[in-house]
Amino acid sequence: MSLKVERVQGDRGVESFYLWNVVQGLAVTVRHAVTNLRAPRAVQTTNYPEEKKVMPPGYRGKHRLVPRPDGSPKCTACMMCATVCPARCINIEAGEHPDPTIEKFPVQFDIDLLKCVFCGYCVEACPVDAIRMDSGVYTFAEFNRSDFVAHKEQLLATLSQWAEPR
Amino acid sequence: MALVTIDGHTFEVPDGENVIQAAARIGIHIPHYCFHSGLPIDGNCRMCLVEVEGARGLQVACNTVLRKKVDKDGNEIPAAVVRQDTEQVRQARAGVMEFELLNHPTDCVVCDQAGECGLQDYYMTVGKYDHRSKVPKVEKRKAVPIGPMVMLDQERCILCSRCVRFVNTVTKTGELTIAGRGDKCRIEIFPGVELDNDYSGNVVDLCPVGALTSRDFRFKKRVWFLKTTPSICTGCSKGCNVLVDQDLAVVHRYRPRYNPHVNQWWMCDRGRLSYKAINDGRLKRARVAGDPAPWQKAVDTALALLRGKKFGIVVGPHASLEDLWMARALGREFEAPLWGLSWLAPGKADEWLMKSDLAPDRKGFELLGISTAEAAFRAAAPGLDALIALDVDLPSDLASGGQDAAGALAPTRGPALIALSTHETETATQAAVALPLAVAAERFATWANCDGRVQKGVPAFDPPGDALGARELLGLLAARLGKPVPADLEEVWRELGSELGITAVTFADIPLEGLPTATGAACAVSEPDTFGTGAGTIGGLPR
């Protein structure tokens, strides 16, 4: 089988300067500038650092650990999330819980946000709904690489972007 | 030999084997919990039910023992005609599974056994029913430390009694029993007794479920992360065969590997915990005069100390046979005297697997004719310019170069010390040059145990930092000193093997259970009594 190559004729001569197109584009810019100046309240953009966007449900933001009523993590350190994690960014150290009815709990629970690919598999794998990605936090900025490792306390303190867990 | 027919295949098995063992010979796995080849038959779990021609109802495969059978004309006929692939057997297994799991807490999520659990495996292969019981599950004691090695969870137990039979018939210490009746039945430890015999860790391997778990391994790693390689325990001169379980080059546990000639299915607790030496206290970078130095610089310094000088070599009994052979070849090439010595304190010994000599390869000195005369070494050492200490921690008076322990290293007054060391020992710290070595679990190598059995290990992972195998490192030193000695594993093994009387075998051909050498037994192998005779008796209970 052979492919027939068709040569497409491009703009030529005066048209190839795109002067008229530039004018058209500028017209759009000027139109928006005039409209926004006349009615600043109706502007479609967000005043970003001051105003934060609420992410849609299902958006996978920074992880958080769901607490029990007493504030300790629900996590049982079963390592399902660490097992399923394709980036192997979850590091859990399990320990004996002082409460005899709880077999084990995470002494340490670290997520390396630089390694994380935000696939959400950890949330899917968790058998006790102890890890969620519903914080809506999508901006991470730190001065050190080590600060990108989120520790247990930090993950517990992170709240859902919705007041009521859905 | 007896004939047996399983699922239409007729074949021969040794007299006295049961149907589970016979089926395993042709690759058929008959599900079972309570049966273990190293323990007397109990037949209580009922998991191994099979159809046996001529028998009324289903029979337990573990207690269907096969013996030679002849018909009235004297022709040999199958001792049993067994079917295990029928609908009746499948239903029976699913039914037994339902009973086993009736009061099981199903806390797999937090259970250390998850991933290597008999209940999980058989539920997926022969179970897969819906739990029908509406009665609340019976609650028992959980997380009971019953000894230094073992944690007991009574709820998870399926009462197969493997652990009870182990302490009754193998160690004969009888700490465990089954107490209570009906659904209150549970594994209990006798009051005032701890499960702290020297082989208590084996009950963890024996337990097919998560009822007995290791306190040392508890919560350290989920088992599906672990990669397993066969190696040799270097905890003592018995050289028990082990499986090294590691993840990301960190060893998490040893498990015994079956070898009928050495340790059968078992290993001692001291050896079981000796894996920690692989992870901790390792020498990872080279040192020159006690300070960390680039490996290349350290090698150059060592070569400068050796080139044209009169040097000696002292090797320790942790070095493999190949390393010893290499050290001897180096010694012959450079006319350097060679001694095989160690200053290890003797450890606890018994008449079974634990030996007082805590080094895995002392027999190698004898096999390769390496001098073990300490007095001769002490007399000759001060006259040497340099001394290579291969995998041996010298006593402090020698390590400091012939001076007192506090004295600085002075090559002019004693031999300059070149330590090739696996760990951060006193010798490595004091030596003029210290080069890191790989340990047994990181090497293709062989060790000769106290019975003269040559056993090989397979590397579980790469050595840490700049560490190299001793054979490779000695080969490199010899080549750089201008007299190359073949250091390739197979080349060394060809000569080593023929010297040990093991010919026509390449290193790759050495079976994992090892090969005997012609030296005879130096340490007597005394096995526990024949299994099956003392079942149920409690002997030697500490009272």
XYZ file of C-alpha atoms in Angstrom:
709
model
C 0.000 0.000 0.000
C 1.280 3.399 -0.887
C 0.329 6.749 0.583
C -0.558 9.619 -1.640
C 1.193 12.747 -0.394
C -0.803 15.861 -1.039
C 1.029 19.148 -0.877
C -1.025 21.763 0.981
C -0.779 25.257 -0.408
C 0.030 27.735 2.391
C -0.527 31.472 2.530
C 1.489 33.403 0.013
C 2.521 36.990 -0.642
C 0.850 39.673 1.452
C -1.271 37.085 3.272
C 1.833 35.450 4.701
C 2.482 38.540 6.859
C -0.736 37.778 8.863
C -1.352 41.483 9.356
C -5.127 41.175 9.254
C -5.003 38.245 11.746
C -2.896 40.299 14.148
C -5.473 43.065 13.982
C -8.242 40.525 14.624
C -6.429 39.191 17.685
C -5.771 42.633 19.097
C -9.425 43.442 18.673
C -10.378 40.535 20.952
C -7.873 41.705 23.595
C -9.089 45.284 23.451
C -12.728 44.177 23.579
C -12.091 42.147 26.774
C -10.044 44.958 28.327
C -12.834 47.465 27.733
C -15.547 45.077 29.011
C -13.583 44.207 32.173
C -12.780 47.837 32.919
C -16.465 48.736 32.631
C -17.605 45.862 34.915
C -14.686 44.578 37.074
C -17.007 42.333 39.202
C -17.845 40.156 36.226
C -14.230 39.200 35.514
C -13.887 35.461 34.819
C -10.450 34.973 36.407
C -9.544 34.153 40.031
C -7.363 36.452 42.121
C -5.119 33.480 42.615
C -2.934 33.742 45.702
C -5.675 35.491 47.669
C -8.498 33.361 46.336
C -8.137 29.581 46.166
C -10.118 27.535 43.699
C -12.344 24.777 45.079
C -11.409 21.664 43.170
C -14.099 19.413 41.768
C -15.064 16.233 43.639
C -12.710 13.408 42.749
C -9.790 15.790 42.311
C -6.664 14.104 43.700
C -4.850 16.639 45.818
C -2.392 16.229 48.676
C -3.046 13.154 50.807
C -4.446 13.267 54.288
C -4.823 10.661 57.033
C -8.344 10.249 58.385
C -8.389 10.455 62.200
C -10.340 8.334 64.664
C -12.601 10.249 67.088
C -9.651 10.486 69.507
C -7.449 12.133 66.885
C -5.107 9.185 66.250
C -4.996 7.903 62.661
C -7.496 5.297 61.507
C -4.623 3.645 59.647
C -3.770 0.103 60.755
C -0.387 0.055 59.008
C -1.441 -2.846 56.784
C 0.771 -1.512 53.965
C -1.818 -2.017 51.239
C -1.165 1.548 50.025
C 2.594 1.041 50.149
C 2.132 -2.227 48.235
C 0.004 -0.793 45.460
C 1.972 2.473 45.148
C 3.636 2.463 41.711
C 6.148 5.123 42.801
C 6.926 3.384 46.115
C 6.681 6.772 47.807
C 4.861 5.618 50.961
C 7.024 4.554 53.877
C 5.227 3.141 56.897
C 6.790 1.887 60.091
C 4.330 -0.178 62.102
C 4.303 -0.471 65.867
C 2.451 -2.100 68.744
C -0.564 -0.014 69.766
C -0.988 0.650 73.513
C -4.694 -0.282 73.152
C -4.834 -4.129 73.127
C -7.894 -4.118 70.840
C -5.849 -2.419 68.107
C -3.177 -4.752 66.733
C -0.880 -2.244 65.092
C -0.690 1.370 64.054
C 1.723 3.533 62.050
C 4.541 4.846 64.233
C 5.768 6.633 61.154
C 3.840 7.381 57.975
C 5.744 9.309 55.326
C 4.698 10.183 51.802
C 7.377 11.566 49.517
C 5.365 14.066 47.499
C 8.191 14.447 44.996
C 8.024 10.754 44.161
C 4.211 10.583 44.271
C 2.464 10.437 40.904
C -0.980 11.250 42.395
C -2.575 8.178 40.867
C -4.881 7.676 43.843
C -4.270 3.923 44.065
C -3.471 4.266 47.793
C -6.947 5.640 48.407
C -8.504 2.815 46.407
C -6.429 0.146 48.187
C -7.056 1.273 51.750
C -9.370 -1.256 53.441
C -10.282 1.090 56.307
C -10.686 4.417 54.454
C -7.753 5.877 56.364
C -6.107 7.747 53.513
C -7.853 10.215 51.212
C -6.752 12.723 48.626
C -9.694 15.111 49.083
C -7.719 17.964 50.646
C -7.925 19.933 47.413
C -4.334 21.068 47.972
C -2.667 21.299 44.595
C 0.210 23.644 45.305
C 3.396 22.446 46.927
C 6.344 24.750 47.407
C 9.184 24.162 49.821
C 12.757 25.304 50.169
C 14.229 21.836 50.799
C 13.664 18.477 49.147
C 13.297 16.894 52.576
C 10.360 19.206 53.331
C 8.412 17.544 50.529
C 8.164 14.394 52.624
C 4.843 14.652 54.386
C 4.929 13.083 57.861
C 2.160 11.502 59.880
C 1.345 14.587 61.973
C 1.205 16.785 58.894
C -1.015 14.318 57.034
C -3.332 14.092 60.050
C -3.574 17.872 60.328
C -4.543 18.244 56.668
C -8.306 18.658 56.355
C -10.745 17.821 53.617
C -11.618 20.730 51.346
C -15.222 19.832 52.097
C -16.281 20.374 55.710
C -18.281 17.140 55.787
C -16.479 14.074 54.456
C -18.495 12.966 51.499
C 9.076 -49.450 46.951
C 5.305 -49.324 46.720
C 3.059 -48.661 43.744
C 0.423 -45.956 43.961
C -2.172 -44.600 41.548
C -3.131 -40.958 41.956
C -5.628 -39.386 39.546
C -4.905 -42.155 37.049
C -1.098 -41.852 37.200
C 0.584 -45.007 38.500
C 4.117 -44.662 39.858
C 6.511 -45.986 42.489
C 7.242 -44.370 45.830
C 9.439 -45.463 48.746
C 7.708 -47.703 51.275
C 6.152 -45.778 54.137
C 5.399 -42.560 52.279
C 1.909 -41.189 52.577
C -0.353 -40.014 49.779
C 0.476 -36.296 50.287
C 4.194 -36.977 49.834
C 3.566 -39.352 46.932
C 1.351 -36.843 45.130
C 3.992 -34.144 45.564
C 6.379 -36.339 43.569
C 4.236 -35.903 40.467
C 3.490 -32.247 41.158
C 0.023 -32.680 42.674
C -0.447 -30.595 45.797
C -2.982 -32.044 48.195
C -4.110 -29.243 50.551
C -3.147 -29.945 54.150
C -2.553 -28.093 57.424
C -1.619 -30.496 60.173
C 0.669 -32.804 58.206
C 4.374 -31.926 58.164
C 7.065 -34.329 56.972
C 9.151 -33.625 60.060
C 6.391 -34.306 62.572
C 4.319 -37.363 63.511
C 1.050 -37.741 61.601
C -1.955 -36.382 63.483
C -4.742 -36.308 60.895
C -6.789 -33.693 62.729
C -7.268 -30.915 60.185
C -9.202 -33.109 57.685
C -8.053 -30.852 54.854
C -6.341 -33.617 52.887
C -9.458 -35.760 52.313
C -9.208 -37.880 49.154
C -11.090 -40.762 47.603
C -9.374 -44.106 48.070
C -10.686 -47.054 46.082
C -12.258 -49.688 48.340
C -12.401 -47.447 51.416
C -15.677 -46.334 52.943
C -16.040 -42.568 52.605
C -13.220 -40.099 52.132
C -9.842 -40.842 53.686
C -7.176 -38.459 54.997
C -4.241 -38.570 52.575
C -1.708 -37.904 55.336
C -2.573 -41.106 57.185
C -2.917 -43.252 54.060
C 0.549 -44.766 54.268
C 1.712 -46.696 51.223
C 3.363 -50.107 51.589
C 4.207 -52.695 48.978
C 1.132 -54.755 48.077
C 0.896 -57.939 45.998
C -2.141 -59.820 44.749
C -2.633 -63.548 45.254
C -0.554 -64.330 42.152
C 2.400 -62.409 43.545
C 2.056 -59.485 41.101
C 2.639 -56.045 42.585
C -0.522 -53.946 42.641
C -1.000 -50.310 43.711
C -1.075 -49.912 47.482
C -3.820 -47.353 46.986
C -5.820 -46.055 44.058
C -6.437 -42.404 44.922
C -8.547 -39.718 43.278
C -8.290 -36.140 44.468
C -9.831 -34.301 41.494
C -13.451 -35.325 41.990
C -16.434 -33.166 42.882
C -16.855 -34.996 46.191
C -13.285 -34.115 47.250
C -13.742 -30.501 46.165
C -16.913 -30.183 48.219
C -15.254 -31.801 51.229
C -12.348 -29.369 51.073
C -14.630 -26.333 50.804
C -16.597 -27.691 53.755
C -13.480 -28.191 55.853
C -12.326 -24.670 54.944
C -15.657 -23.325 56.177
C -15.093 -25.057 59.519
C -11.484 -23.852 59.799
C -12.600 -20.271 59.208
C -15.776 -20.464 61.325
C -14.207 -18.635 64.278
C -11.240 -17.131 62.467
C -11.122 -13.362 63.005
C -10.111 -12.719 59.336
C -7.828 -9.909 60.452
C -5.522 -10.478 57.492
C -5.024 -6.731 57.171
C -2.968 -6.576 60.364
C -1.744 -10.192 60.392
C 1.932 -10.836 59.746
C 1.169 -14.190 58.121
C -0.878 -12.575 55.331
C 0.718 -13.458 52.026
C 2.082 -16.813 53.179
C -0.996 -18.036 55.031
C -2.489 -21.476 54.478
C -5.982 -20.140 55.120
C -5.644 -17.428 52.465
C -4.099 -19.809 49.944
C -6.630 -22.583 50.332
C -9.576 -20.203 50.574
C -8.653 -18.932 47.130
C -7.953 -22.367 45.631
C -10.470 -24.703 47.260
C -12.742 -22.499 49.407
C -14.535 -19.469 47.956
C -17.806 -19.989 49.803
C -19.871 -17.353 51.585
C -19.672 -17.303 55.363
C -23.043 -18.698 56.499
C -22.754 -18.575 60.282
C -24.795 -15.866 62.017
C -23.355 -16.793 65.438
C -20.842 -14.285 66.808
C -17.273 -15.525 66.519
C -15.638 -16.886 69.663
C -13.168 -14.422 71.149
C -9.879 -15.629 72.550
C -6.622 -14.073 73.657
C -4.652 -12.116 71.064
C -1.029 -10.966 70.922
C 0.224 -13.063 73.834
C 4.028 -13.117 74.025
C 4.718 -16.750 74.953
C 8.476 -16.592 74.689
C 11.353 -14.427 73.516
C 10.789 -15.421 69.887
C 7.104 -16.163 69.540
C 3.822 -14.239 69.725
C 0.609 -16.258 70.090
C -2.804 -15.259 68.708
C -5.329 -17.867 69.837
C -8.157 -16.576 67.643
C -6.265 -17.201 64.417
C -5.322 -20.759 65.390
C -6.868 -23.687 63.517
C -5.647 -26.217 66.123
C -3.538 -28.252 63.705
C -1.213 -29.009 66.665
C 1.984 -28.783 64.613
C 3.578 -26.577 67.297
C 2.513 -28.939 70.072
C 3.940 -31.924 68.208
C 7.147 -29.982 67.542
C 7.803 -29.202 71.201
C 6.826 -32.739 72.196
C 8.713 -34.787 69.646
C 11.516 -32.648 68.234
C 12.755 -30.451 71.069
C 11.063 -32.669 73.710
C 10.524 -29.636 75.905
C 6.708 -29.797 75.830
C 5.866 -26.170 76.651
C 2.674 -26.033 74.573
C -0.633 -27.858 74.719
C -4.186 -27.613 73.460
C -6.491 -26.619 76.311
C -10.267 -26.358 76.528
C -13.019 -28.153 74.652
C -15.196 -27.513 71.653
C -14.972 -23.975 70.344
C -13.079 -22.931 73.509
C -10.170 -25.085 72.337
C -6.963 -23.097 72.132
C -3.192 -23.367 72.140
C -1.917 -22.634 75.640
C 1.461 -22.469 77.268
C 1.777 -24.296 80.572
C 1.535 -21.930 83.571
C 4.887 -20.568 84.671
C 6.623 -21.805 81.529
C 8.011 -19.795 78.620
C 8.578 -21.053 75.112
C 12.268 -20.265 75.241
C 14.058 -23.399 74.103
C 16.882 -22.919 71.597
C 14.687 -23.947 68.657
C 11.474 -22.093 69.532
C 11.536 -20.013 66.333
C 10.690 -23.110 64.297
C 7.080 -23.121 65.520
C 6.613 -19.850 63.636
C 7.627 -21.525 60.359
C 5.524 -24.558 61.214
C 2.361 -22.619 61.951
C 0.342 -22.660 58.713
C -1.711 -19.652 59.849
C -0.996 -16.445 61.756
C -1.416 -17.912 65.237
C 2.297 -18.095 65.993
C 4.297 -15.221 64.581
C 7.860 -14.111 65.117
C 8.358 -11.328 67.661
C 11.557 -10.330 65.915
C 9.926 -10.024 62.482
C 6.652 -8.666 63.874
C 5.346 -5.731 61.814
C 8.750 -5.247 60.127
C 7.685 -6.035 56.585
C 4.729 -7.484 54.742
C 5.986 -10.757 53.311
C 5.124 -9.973 49.697
C 7.845 -7.327 49.678
C 10.494 -9.937 50.475
C 12.754 -11.549 47.883
C 14.103 -14.967 48.820
C 17.489 -16.478 48.010
C 19.050 -19.717 49.255
C 22.189 -19.340 51.359
C 24.009 -20.755 54.360
C 23.684 -19.636 57.981
C 27.072 -18.359 59.132
C 26.111 -18.331 62.797
C 28.084 -21.477 63.642
C 30.073 -24.276 62.040
C 26.985 -26.427 61.411
C 26.127 -24.342 58.348
C 22.366 -24.796 58.408
C 20.719 -24.145 55.069
C 18.655 -20.979 55.081
C 16.504 -18.786 52.919
C 17.499 -15.129 53.081
C 14.433 -12.875 52.943
C 15.375 -9.333 51.983
C 13.872 -6.153 50.638
C 15.927 -3.262 49.231
C 19.160 -4.953 50.371
C 18.024 -5.145 53.997
C 17.698 -8.686 55.340
C 14.544 -9.099 57.402
C 14.694 -12.729 58.412
C 16.252 -16.133 57.938
C 14.102 -19.182 57.424
C 15.431 -22.745 57.507
C 15.736 -24.473 54.136
C 15.194 -28.231 53.997
C 18.391 -30.219 53.777
C 18.142 -33.866 54.877
C 21.911 -34.060 55.481
C 22.338 -31.017 57.709
C 19.418 -29.341 59.406
C 16.336 -31.081 57.960
C 13.531 -28.507 58.330
C 14.886 -26.698 61.374
C 17.350 -24.110 62.620
C 18.274 -22.730 66.020
C 17.171 -19.342 67.350
C 20.756 -18.060 67.557
C 21.247 -18.733 63.864
C 17.823 -17.346 63.046
C 18.754 -13.992 64.570
C 22.257 -13.954 63.098
C 20.913 -12.251 59.946
C 21.267 -8.954 61.829
C 25.032 -9.048 61.312
C 24.441 -8.582 57.567
C 22.656 -5.275 58.128
C 24.532 -3.802 61.087
C 28.072 -2.612 61.716
C 29.297 -3.172 58.185
C 32.490 -1.638 56.824
C 31.250 0.073 53.676
C 34.091 2.420 52.684
C 37.830 1.900 52.565
C 40.037 3.393 55.276
C 43.634 4.552 55.269
C 45.155 4.931 58.755
C 41.682 4.840 60.250
C 40.264 7.643 58.100
C 37.762 7.098 55.279
C 39.526 7.172 51.926
C 38.626 6.561 48.284
C 38.795 2.844 47.494
C 41.383 3.367 44.730
C 43.673 5.280 47.089
C 43.356 2.604 49.741
C 44.248 -0.108 47.227
C 47.272 1.925 46.073
C 48.380 2.371 49.687
C 47.997 -1.359 50.294
C 49.995 -2.170 47.166
C 52.770 0.216 48.257
C 52.912 -1.596 51.616
C 53.071 -5.004 49.901
C 55.211 -4.425 46.817
C 58.606 -6.053 47.229
C 58.008 -6.530 50.951
C 57.943 -9.614 53.099
C 54.314 -10.076 54.028
C 52.144 -12.705 55.654
C 48.461 -13.556 55.424
C 46.136 -14.516 58.248
C 42.628 -15.634 57.316
C 39.589 -16.057 59.507
C 37.138 -18.957 59.475
C 34.331 -16.826 57.996
C 36.096 -16.696 54.632
C 34.644 -19.045 52.024
C 36.565 -21.994 50.580
C 37.264 -19.989 47.415
C 38.650 -17.134 49.524
C 40.877 -19.569 51.428
C 42.049 -21.131 48.176
C 42.803 -17.669 46.791
C 44.691 -16.630 49.927
C 46.751 -19.814 49.704
C 47.460 -19.238 45.985
C 48.568 -15.700 46.816
C 50.744 -16.997 49.632
C 52.431 -19.537 47.350
C 52.940 -17.006 44.551
C 54.568 -14.407 46.809
C 56.144 -16.852 49.287
C 54.040 -15.326 52.035
C 53.336 -17.473 55.094
C 49.630 -18.212 55.659
C 47.751 -18.958 58.865
C 44.104 -19.698 59.452
C 43.180 -18.341 62.877
C 40.379 -16.760 64.800
C 39.878 -15.349 68.226
C 36.133 -15.903 68.401
C 34.732 -16.751 71.811
C 33.038 -20.178 71.766
C 29.256 -20.128 71.870
C 26.582 -22.335 73.371
C 26.508 -25.832 71.919
C 24.211 -28.830 72.019
C 24.314 -32.269 70.453
C 22.009 -31.302 67.588
C 22.375 -28.166 65.435
C 24.177 -25.693 67.688
C 27.968 -25.853 67.604
C 30.344 -24.010 69.908
C 32.521 -22.891 66.993
C 30.765 -19.769 65.743
C 32.505 -19.694 62.349
C 31.126 -21.343 59.220
C 34.311 -22.458 57.492
C 36.939 -23.607 59.999
C 36.834 -27.031 58.364
C 38.193 -25.278 55.268
C 41.564 -24.782 57.029
C 41.850 -28.531 57.433
C 40.617 -29.308 53.914
C 43.093 -26.897 52.308
C 45.966 -27.635 54.678
C 46.203 -24.150 56.143
C 48.280 -23.873 59.314
C 46.312 -23.061 62.452
C 49.316 -22.703 64.767
C 48.752 -19.481 66.700
C 52.140 -19.651 68.443
C 53.953 -19.824 65.095
C 51.942 -16.863 63.872
C 52.760 -14.816 66.965
C 56.436 -15.652 66.618
C 56.584 -14.801 62.915
C 54.372 -11.694 62.871
C 56.882 -9.163 64.261
C 59.413 -10.136 61.578
C 57.038 -9.318 58.739
C 56.851 -6.009 56.909
C 53.164 -6.295 56.275
C 50.276 -8.523 57.306
C 47.055 -9.108 55.377
C 44.237 -9.870 57.816
C 41.484 -11.420 55.748
C 38.084 -11.420 57.460
C 39.567 -11.882 60.920
C 39.466 -9.668 63.999
C 42.932 -9.802 65.524
C 43.433 -9.464 69.268
C 44.282 -5.887 70.198
C 48.010 -6.541 70.810
C 48.415 -7.772 67.229
C 46.006 -5.329 65.649
C 48.067 -2.403 66.919
C 51.102 -3.529 64.986
C 53.009 -5.402 67.659
C 52.573 -2.665 70.217
C 50.227 -2.221 73.124
C 46.550 -1.640 72.430
C 46.805 2.121 72.761
C 49.950 2.472 70.626
C 49.834 4.097 67.228
C 50.457 2.005 64.175
C 54.167 1.857 63.429
C 55.067 -0.217 60.370
C 58.751 0.045 61.257
C 58.229 -1.727 64.571
C 55.672 -4.309 63.534
C 53.961 -5.470 60.368
C 51.838 -2.869 58.622
C 48.325 -4.191 58.855
C 46.100 -4.483 55.790
C 42.665 -5.481 56.991
C 40.125 -6.895 54.560
C 37.034 -6.806 56.698
C 33.288 -7.247 56.404
C 32.529 -5.345 59.584
C 33.802 -2.307 61.466
C 36.033 -4.350 63.728
C 38.837 -3.223 66.009
C 41.285 -4.518 63.412
C 39.690 -2.492 60.613
C 39.881 0.656 62.735
C 43.538 0.147 63.698
C 44.811 -1.079 60.333
C 47.050 0.948 58.037
C 44.607 0.102 55.253
C 41.126 -1.354 55.611
C 39.176 -2.590 52.590
C 35.508 -3.597 52.831
C 34.442 -7.163 52.052
C 31.151 -8.778 51.086
C 29.494 -11.172 53.557
C 28.232 -14.689 52.822
C 24.718 -13.613 51.815
C 26.202 -11.392 49.099
C 28.364 -14.041 47.429
C 28.512 -16.996 45.138
C 30.760 -19.111 47.345
C 31.068 -22.384 49.242
C 31.704 -23.138 52.891
C 32.665 -26.450 54.480
C 30.637 -27.193 57.595
C 31.887 -29.146 60.597
C 30.993 -32.443 58.885
C 33.129 -31.517 55.882
C 30.065 -30.896 53.751
C 30.655 -28.298 51.040
C 27.608 -26.054 50.731
C 27.045 -23.135 48.443
C 25.293 -19.816 48.772
C 23.720 -17.519 46.221
C 23.966 -13.731 46.547
C 20.794 -12.073 47.781
C 21.921 -8.592 46.709
C 25.025 -6.548 45.927
C 27.475 -5.796 48.734
C 27.132 -2.320 50.282
C 29.358 0.613 49.396
C 32.739 -0.345 47.980
C 32.701 -3.872 49.385
C 34.037 -6.661 47.180
C 34.268 -10.401 47.573
C 37.543 -11.522 49.141
C 38.346 -13.751 46.154
C 37.988 -10.882 43.689
C 39.899 -8.466 45.928
C 42.828 -10.856 46.456
C 42.872 -11.567 42.711
C 43.050 -7.853 42.045
C 45.891 -7.337 44.532
C 47.831 -10.252 43.003
C 47.364 -8.896 39.489
C 48.449 -5.397 40.511
C 51.504 -6.850 42.270
C 52.512 -8.425 38.976
C 51.738 -12.113 39.565
C 48.172 -12.740 38.470
C 46.312 -15.655 40.041
C 43.095 -16.832 38.365
C 40.278 -15.374 40.419
C 37.293 -16.367 38.314
C 34.773 -18.363 40.336
C 34.613 -21.358 37.999
C 38.396 -21.400 37.473
C 38.981 -21.368 41.211
C 36.297 -23.963 41.806
C 37.706 -26.330 39.177
C 41.014 -26.547 41.050
C 39.440 -26.292 44.484
C 36.864 -28.980 43.692
C 39.431 -31.427 42.377
C 41.556 -30.839 45.481
C 38.541 -31.606 47.678
C 37.846 -34.766 45.709
C 34.742 -33.306 44.044
C 35.560 -33.670 40.353
C 33.547 -33.146 37.202
C 31.399 -30.578 38.939
C 31.331 -26.886 38.106
C 30.284 -24.393 40.744
C 26.933 -24.047 39.019
C 26.462 -27.829 39.316
C 26.874 -27.973 43.095
C 23.430 -28.873 44.390
C 21.857 -26.518 46.925
C 21.973 -29.261 49.520
C 25.750 -29.433 49.204
C 28.264 -32.206 48.572
C 30.196 -34.297 51.078
C 33.979 -34.343 51.091
C 35.988 -37.424 51.972
C 37.066 -36.183 55.401
C 34.485 -38.032 57.468
C 32.278 -36.668 60.177
C 34.116 -34.495 62.667
C 31.018 -33.377 64.514
C 28.549 -36.159 65.070
C 25.074 -35.647 63.681
C 22.618 -36.738 66.288
C 19.070 -36.474 65.085
C 16.056 -36.344 67.298
C 14.336 -39.707 67.823
C 12.403 -41.262 64.980
C 9.245 -39.277 64.506
C 5.961 -40.912 65.179
C 6.977 -42.924 68.204
C 6.726 -40.443 71.034
C 3.664 -38.539 69.835
C 1.683 -36.974 72.613
C 4.189 -37.647 75.359
C 5.554 -34.726 77.299
C 9.163 -35.367 78.086
C 11.666 -33.087 79.753
C 9.083 -30.509 80.775
C 10.919 -28.023 82.979
C 9.253 -28.279 86.361
